[in-house]
PDB file of C-alpha atoms in Angstrom:
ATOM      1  CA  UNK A 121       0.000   0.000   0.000  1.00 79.00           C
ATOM      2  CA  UNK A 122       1.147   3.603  -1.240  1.00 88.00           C
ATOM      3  CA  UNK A 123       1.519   6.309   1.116  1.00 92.00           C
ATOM      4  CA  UNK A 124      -0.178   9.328  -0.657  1.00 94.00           C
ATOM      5  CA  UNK A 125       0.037  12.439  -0.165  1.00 95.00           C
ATOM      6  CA  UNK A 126      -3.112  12.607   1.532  1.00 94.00           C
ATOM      7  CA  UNK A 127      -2.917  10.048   3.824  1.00 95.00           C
ATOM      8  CA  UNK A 128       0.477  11.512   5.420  1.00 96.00           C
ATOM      9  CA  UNK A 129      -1.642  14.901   6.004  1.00 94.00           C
ATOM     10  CA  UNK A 130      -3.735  12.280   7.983  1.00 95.00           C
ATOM     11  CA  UNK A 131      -0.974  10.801   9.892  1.00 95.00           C
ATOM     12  CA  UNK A 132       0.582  13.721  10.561  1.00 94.00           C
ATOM     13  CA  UNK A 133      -2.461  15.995  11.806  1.00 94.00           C
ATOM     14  CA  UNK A 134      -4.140  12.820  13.785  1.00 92.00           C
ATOM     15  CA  UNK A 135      -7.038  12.887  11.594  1.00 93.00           C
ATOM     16  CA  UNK A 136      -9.431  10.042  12.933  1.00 92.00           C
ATOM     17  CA  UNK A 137     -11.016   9.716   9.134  1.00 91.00           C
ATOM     18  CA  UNK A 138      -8.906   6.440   8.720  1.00 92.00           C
ATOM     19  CA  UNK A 139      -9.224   4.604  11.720  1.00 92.00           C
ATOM     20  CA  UNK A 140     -10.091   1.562  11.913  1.00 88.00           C
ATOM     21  CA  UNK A 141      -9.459   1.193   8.229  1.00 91.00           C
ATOM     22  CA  UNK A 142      -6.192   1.990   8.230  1.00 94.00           C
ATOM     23  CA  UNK A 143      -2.901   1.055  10.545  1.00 95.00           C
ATOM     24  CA  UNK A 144       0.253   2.786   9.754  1.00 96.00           C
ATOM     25  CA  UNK A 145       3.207   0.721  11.486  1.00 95.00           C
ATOM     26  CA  UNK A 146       7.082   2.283  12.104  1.00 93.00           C
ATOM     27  CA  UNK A 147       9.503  -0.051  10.398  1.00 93.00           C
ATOM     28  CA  UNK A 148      12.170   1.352  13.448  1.00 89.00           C
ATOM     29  CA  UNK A 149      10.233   0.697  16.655  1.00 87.00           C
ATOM     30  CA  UNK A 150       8.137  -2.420  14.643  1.00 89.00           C
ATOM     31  CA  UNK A 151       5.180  -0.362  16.499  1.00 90.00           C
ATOM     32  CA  UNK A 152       1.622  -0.134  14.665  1.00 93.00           C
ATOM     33  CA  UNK A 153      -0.981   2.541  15.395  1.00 93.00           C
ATOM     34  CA  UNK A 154      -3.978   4.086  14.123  1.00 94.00           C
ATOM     35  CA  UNK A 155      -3.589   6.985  12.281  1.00 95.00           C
ATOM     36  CA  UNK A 156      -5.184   9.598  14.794  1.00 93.00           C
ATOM     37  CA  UNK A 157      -2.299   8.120  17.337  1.00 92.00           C
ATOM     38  CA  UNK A 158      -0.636  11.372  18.960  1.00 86.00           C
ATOM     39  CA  UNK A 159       2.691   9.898  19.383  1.00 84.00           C
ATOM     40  CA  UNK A 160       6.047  11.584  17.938  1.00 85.00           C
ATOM     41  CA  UNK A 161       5.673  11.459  14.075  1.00 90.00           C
ATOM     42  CA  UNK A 162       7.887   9.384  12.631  1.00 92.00           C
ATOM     43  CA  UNK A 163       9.856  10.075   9.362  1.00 94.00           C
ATOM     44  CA  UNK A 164       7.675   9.134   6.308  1.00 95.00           C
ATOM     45  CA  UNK A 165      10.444   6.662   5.196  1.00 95.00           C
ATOM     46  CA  UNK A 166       9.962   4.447   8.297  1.00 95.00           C
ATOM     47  CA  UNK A 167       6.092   4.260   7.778  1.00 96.00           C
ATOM     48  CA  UNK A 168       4.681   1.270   6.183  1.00 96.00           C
ATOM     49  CA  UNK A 169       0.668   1.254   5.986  1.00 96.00           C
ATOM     50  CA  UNK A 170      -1.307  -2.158   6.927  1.00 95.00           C
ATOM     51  CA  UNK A 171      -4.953  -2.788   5.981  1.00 93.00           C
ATOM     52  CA  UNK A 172      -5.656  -4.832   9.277  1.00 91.00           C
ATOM     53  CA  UNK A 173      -4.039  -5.057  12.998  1.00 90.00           C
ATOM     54  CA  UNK A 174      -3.685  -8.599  12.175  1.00 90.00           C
ATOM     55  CA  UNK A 175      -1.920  -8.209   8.820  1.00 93.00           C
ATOM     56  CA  UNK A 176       0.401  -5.819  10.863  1.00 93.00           C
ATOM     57  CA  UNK A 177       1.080  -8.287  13.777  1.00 90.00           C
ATOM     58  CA  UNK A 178       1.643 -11.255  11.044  1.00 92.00           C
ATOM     59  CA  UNK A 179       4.585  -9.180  10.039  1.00 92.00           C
ATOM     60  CA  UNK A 180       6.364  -8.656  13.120  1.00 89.00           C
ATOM     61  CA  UNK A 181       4.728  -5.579  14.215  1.00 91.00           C
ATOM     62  CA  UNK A 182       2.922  -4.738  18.011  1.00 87.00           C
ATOM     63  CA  UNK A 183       0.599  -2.681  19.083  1.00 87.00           C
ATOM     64  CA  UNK A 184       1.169   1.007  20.547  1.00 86.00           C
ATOM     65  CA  UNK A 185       0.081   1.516  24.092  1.00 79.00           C
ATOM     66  CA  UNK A 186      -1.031   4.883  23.383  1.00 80.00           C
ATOM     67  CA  UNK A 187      -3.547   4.669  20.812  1.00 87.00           C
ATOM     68  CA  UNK A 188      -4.597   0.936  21.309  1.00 85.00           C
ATOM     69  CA  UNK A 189      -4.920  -0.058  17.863  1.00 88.00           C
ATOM     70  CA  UNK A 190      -6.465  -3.254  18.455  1.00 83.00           C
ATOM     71  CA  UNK A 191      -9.163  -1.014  20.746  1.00 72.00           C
ATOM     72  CA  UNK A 192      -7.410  -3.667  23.296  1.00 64.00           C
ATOM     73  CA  UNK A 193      -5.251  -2.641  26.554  1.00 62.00           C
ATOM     74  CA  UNK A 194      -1.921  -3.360  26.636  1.00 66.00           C
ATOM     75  CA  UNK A 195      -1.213  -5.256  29.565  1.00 78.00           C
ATOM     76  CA  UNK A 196       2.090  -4.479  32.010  1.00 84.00           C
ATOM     77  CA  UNK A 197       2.884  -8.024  30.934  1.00 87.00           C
ATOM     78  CA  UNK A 198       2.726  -7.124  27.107  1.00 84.00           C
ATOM     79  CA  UNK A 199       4.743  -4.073  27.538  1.00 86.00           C
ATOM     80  CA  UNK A 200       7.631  -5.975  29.944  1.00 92.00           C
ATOM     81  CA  UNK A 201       7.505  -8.639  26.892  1.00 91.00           C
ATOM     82  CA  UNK A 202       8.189  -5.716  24.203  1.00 88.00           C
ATOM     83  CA  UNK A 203      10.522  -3.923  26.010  1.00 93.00           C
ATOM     84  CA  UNK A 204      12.150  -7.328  26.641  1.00 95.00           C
ATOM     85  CA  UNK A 205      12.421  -8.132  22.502  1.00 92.00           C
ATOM     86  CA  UNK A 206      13.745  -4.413  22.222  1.00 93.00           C
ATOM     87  CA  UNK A 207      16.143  -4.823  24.852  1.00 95.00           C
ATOM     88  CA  UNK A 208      17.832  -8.425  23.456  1.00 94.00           C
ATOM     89  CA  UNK A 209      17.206  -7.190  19.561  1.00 92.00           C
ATOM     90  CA  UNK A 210      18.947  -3.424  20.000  1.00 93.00           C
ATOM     91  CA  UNK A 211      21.849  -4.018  23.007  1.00 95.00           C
ATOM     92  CA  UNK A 212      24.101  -2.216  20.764  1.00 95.00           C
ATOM     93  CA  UNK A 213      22.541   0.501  20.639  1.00 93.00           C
ATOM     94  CA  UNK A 214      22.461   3.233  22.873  1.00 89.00           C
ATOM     95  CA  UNK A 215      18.953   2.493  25.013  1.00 91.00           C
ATOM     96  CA  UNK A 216      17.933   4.863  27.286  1.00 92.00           C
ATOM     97  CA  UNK A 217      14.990   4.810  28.989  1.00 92.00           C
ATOM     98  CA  UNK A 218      13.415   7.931  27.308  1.00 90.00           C
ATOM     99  CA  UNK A 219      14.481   6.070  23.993  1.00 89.00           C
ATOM    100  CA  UNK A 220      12.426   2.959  25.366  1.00 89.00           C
ATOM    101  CA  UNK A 221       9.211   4.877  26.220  1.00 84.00           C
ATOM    102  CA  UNK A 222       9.002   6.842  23.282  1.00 79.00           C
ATOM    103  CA  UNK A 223       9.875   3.212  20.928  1.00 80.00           C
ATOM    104  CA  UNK A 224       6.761   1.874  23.021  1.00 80.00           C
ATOM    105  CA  UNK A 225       4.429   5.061  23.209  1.00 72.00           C
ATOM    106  CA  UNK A 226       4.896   5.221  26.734  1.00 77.00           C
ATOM    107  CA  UNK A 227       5.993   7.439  29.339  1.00 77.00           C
ATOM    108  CA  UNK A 228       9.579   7.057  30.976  1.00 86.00           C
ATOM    109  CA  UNK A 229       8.441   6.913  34.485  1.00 87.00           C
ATOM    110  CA  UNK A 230       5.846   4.213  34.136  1.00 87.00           C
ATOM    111  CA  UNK A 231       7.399   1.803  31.569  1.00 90.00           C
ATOM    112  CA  UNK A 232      10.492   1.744  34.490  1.00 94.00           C
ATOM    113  CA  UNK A 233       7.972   1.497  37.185  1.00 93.00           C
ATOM    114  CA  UNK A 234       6.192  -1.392  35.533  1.00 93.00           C
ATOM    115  CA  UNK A 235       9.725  -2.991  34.199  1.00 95.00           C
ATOM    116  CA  UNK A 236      10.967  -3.262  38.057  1.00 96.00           C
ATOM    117  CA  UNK A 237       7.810  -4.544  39.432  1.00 95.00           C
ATOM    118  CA  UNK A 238       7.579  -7.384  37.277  1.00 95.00           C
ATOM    119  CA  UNK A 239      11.074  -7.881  36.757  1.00 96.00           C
ATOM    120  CA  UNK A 240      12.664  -6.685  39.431  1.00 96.00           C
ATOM    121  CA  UNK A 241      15.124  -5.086  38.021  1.00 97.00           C
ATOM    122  CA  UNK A 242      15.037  -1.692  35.610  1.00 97.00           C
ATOM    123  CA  UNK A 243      15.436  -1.837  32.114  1.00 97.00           C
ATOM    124  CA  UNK A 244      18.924  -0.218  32.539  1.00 96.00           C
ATOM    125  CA  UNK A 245      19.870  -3.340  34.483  1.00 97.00           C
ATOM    126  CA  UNK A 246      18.782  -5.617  32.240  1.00 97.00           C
ATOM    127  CA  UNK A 247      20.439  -3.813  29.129  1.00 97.00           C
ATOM    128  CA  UNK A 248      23.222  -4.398  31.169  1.00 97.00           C
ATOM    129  CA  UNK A 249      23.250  -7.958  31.756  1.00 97.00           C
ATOM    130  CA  UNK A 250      22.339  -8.344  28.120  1.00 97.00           C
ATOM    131  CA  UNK A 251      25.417  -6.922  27.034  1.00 98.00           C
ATOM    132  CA  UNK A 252      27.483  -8.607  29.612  1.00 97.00           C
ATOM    133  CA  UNK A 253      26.382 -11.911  28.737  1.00 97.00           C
ATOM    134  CA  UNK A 254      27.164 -11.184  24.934  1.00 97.00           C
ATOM    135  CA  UNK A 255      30.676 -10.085  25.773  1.00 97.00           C
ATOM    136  CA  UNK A 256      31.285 -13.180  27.728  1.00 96.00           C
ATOM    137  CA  UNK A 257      29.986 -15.025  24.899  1.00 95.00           C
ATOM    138  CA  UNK A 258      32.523 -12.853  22.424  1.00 96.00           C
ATOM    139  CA  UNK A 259      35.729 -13.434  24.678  1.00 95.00           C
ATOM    140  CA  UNK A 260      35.584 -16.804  24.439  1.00 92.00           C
ATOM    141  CA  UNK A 261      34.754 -17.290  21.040  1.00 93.00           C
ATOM    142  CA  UNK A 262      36.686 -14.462  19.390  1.00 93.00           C
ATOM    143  CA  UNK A 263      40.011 -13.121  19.470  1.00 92.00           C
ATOM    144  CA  UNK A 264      38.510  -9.521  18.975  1.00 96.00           C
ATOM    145  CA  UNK A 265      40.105  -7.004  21.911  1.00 97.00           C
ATOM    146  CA  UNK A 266      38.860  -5.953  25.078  1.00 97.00           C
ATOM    147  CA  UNK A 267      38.015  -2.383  23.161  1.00 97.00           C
ATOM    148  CA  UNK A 268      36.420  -4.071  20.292  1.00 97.00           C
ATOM    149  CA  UNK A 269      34.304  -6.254  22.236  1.00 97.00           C
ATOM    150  CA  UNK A 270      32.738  -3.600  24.619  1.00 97.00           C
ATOM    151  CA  UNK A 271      32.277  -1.428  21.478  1.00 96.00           C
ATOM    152  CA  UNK A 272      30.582  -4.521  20.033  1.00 96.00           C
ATOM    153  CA  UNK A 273      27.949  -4.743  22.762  1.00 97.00           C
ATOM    154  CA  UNK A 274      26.673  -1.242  23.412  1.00 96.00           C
ATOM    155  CA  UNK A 275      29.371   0.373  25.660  1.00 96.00           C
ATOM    156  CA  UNK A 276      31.801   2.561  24.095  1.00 94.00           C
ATOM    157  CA  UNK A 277      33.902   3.521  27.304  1.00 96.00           C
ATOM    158  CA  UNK A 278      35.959   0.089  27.305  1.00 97.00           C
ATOM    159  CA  UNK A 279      37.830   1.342  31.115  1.00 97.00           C
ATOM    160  CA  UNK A 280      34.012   1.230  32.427  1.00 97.00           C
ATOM    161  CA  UNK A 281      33.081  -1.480  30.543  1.00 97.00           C
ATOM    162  CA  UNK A 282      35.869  -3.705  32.469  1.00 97.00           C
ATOM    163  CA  UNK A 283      34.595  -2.150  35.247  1.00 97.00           C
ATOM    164  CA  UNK A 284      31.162  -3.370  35.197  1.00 97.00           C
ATOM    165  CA  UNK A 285      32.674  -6.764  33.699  1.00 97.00           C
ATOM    166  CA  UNK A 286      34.624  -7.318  36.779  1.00 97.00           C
ATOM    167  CA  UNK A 287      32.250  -6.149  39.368  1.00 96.00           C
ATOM    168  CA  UNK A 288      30.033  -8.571  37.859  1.00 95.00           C
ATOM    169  CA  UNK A 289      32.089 -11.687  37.138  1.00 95.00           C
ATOM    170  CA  UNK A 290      34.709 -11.280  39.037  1.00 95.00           C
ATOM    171  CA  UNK A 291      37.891 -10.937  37.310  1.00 96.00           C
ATOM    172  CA  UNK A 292      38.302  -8.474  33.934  1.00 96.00           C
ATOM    173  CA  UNK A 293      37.146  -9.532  30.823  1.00 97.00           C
ATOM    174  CA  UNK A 294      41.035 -10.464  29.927  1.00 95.00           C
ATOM    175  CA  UNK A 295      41.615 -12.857  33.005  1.00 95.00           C
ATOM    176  CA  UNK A 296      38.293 -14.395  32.317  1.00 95.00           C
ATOM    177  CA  UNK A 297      39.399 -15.141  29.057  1.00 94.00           C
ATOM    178  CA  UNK A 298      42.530 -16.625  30.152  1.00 92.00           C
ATOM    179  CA  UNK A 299      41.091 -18.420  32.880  1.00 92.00           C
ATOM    180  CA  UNK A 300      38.473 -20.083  30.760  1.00 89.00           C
ATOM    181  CA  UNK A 301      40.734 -20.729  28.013  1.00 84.00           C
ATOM    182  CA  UNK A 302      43.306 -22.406  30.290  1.00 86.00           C
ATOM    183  CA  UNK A 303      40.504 -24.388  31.491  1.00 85.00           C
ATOM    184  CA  UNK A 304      39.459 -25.735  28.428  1.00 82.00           C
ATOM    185  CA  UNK A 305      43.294 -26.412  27.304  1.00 77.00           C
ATOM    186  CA  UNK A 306      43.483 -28.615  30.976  1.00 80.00           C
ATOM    187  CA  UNK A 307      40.347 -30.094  30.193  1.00 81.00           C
ATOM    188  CA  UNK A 308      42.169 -31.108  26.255  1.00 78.00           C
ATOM    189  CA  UNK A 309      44.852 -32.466  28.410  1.00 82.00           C
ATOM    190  CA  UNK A 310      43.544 -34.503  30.036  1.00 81.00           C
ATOM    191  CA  UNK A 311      41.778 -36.320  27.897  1.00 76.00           C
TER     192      UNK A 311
END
């Protein structure tokens, strides 16, 4: 389906004339709404136009909490699931939380609220253990450096990314390395 001319005026004033006969969904977020929905507008190039919620979901795509496309709620367990698939799709990105809520149609304060409750932890946390388990996962099976894996994860800073990795695990990301490494090499042995 062809965005025309006419239907971006709709999108971007929040003209109701359309809904429920027309979803637009953001190829970026993989968010669909209505087009009345009086979330951030996104750039015309990331907007792909559905004739049915279900068409829209059979493609990957979830529904905004704002507008409710599916005239459904979105439960705290829906939202914990999407910022979940955000969270383990986009670790190397940089996620903040504002970034979260306004990917979801949400507001900061609540989607962290409802993240710890159900979680117990915030989304911060869990970007962080995300990352850490993918850099443990590139140390031992890559020869990539200490700077290149952080960078590869998310974290840029690689002095705070050992940091974190040691406060963690226990040792820096090199000794772990080493230690697992030298394991394995035993464990060769002694076969």
């Amino acid at each position: 389906m062809v965005i025309t001319d006419e239907i971006w005026e709709i999108i971007k004033n929040n003209d109701k004339k359309l809904d429920n006969r027309l979803w637009y969904g953001v190829v970026t977020t993989k968010i669909f709404c209505k087009p009345s929905c009086m979330s951030r507008l996104p750039k015309r190039e990331n907007v792909k136009l559905f004739c049915s919620p279900k068409l829209a979901q059979s493609e990957g795509y979830h529904p905004c909490k704002r507008c409710q496309p599916m005239d459904k709620i979105l439960t705290n367990e829906m939202l914990v699931k999407e910022v979940d698939l955000i969270l383990k799709n986009c670790y190397k990105e940089e996620l903040s939380l504002e970034e979260l809520s306004h990917r979801l149609h949400s507001s900061s304060s609540y989607l962290r609220h409802v993240y710890k409750k159900t979680k117990g932890v915030t989304p911060r946390q869990q970007l962080m253990m995300i990352r850490l388990e993918q850099a443990k996962t590139n140390l031992l099976t890559s020869n990539a450096s200490i700077s290149e894996i952080a960078q590869s994860v998310g974290l840029m800073n690689t002095s705070y990314f050992i940091k974190v990795f040691r406060k963690h695990y226990g040792s820096s990301p090199n000794q772990y390395r080493k230690m697992i490494k030298n394991k394995f090499n035993k464990f060769l042995k002694s076969r």
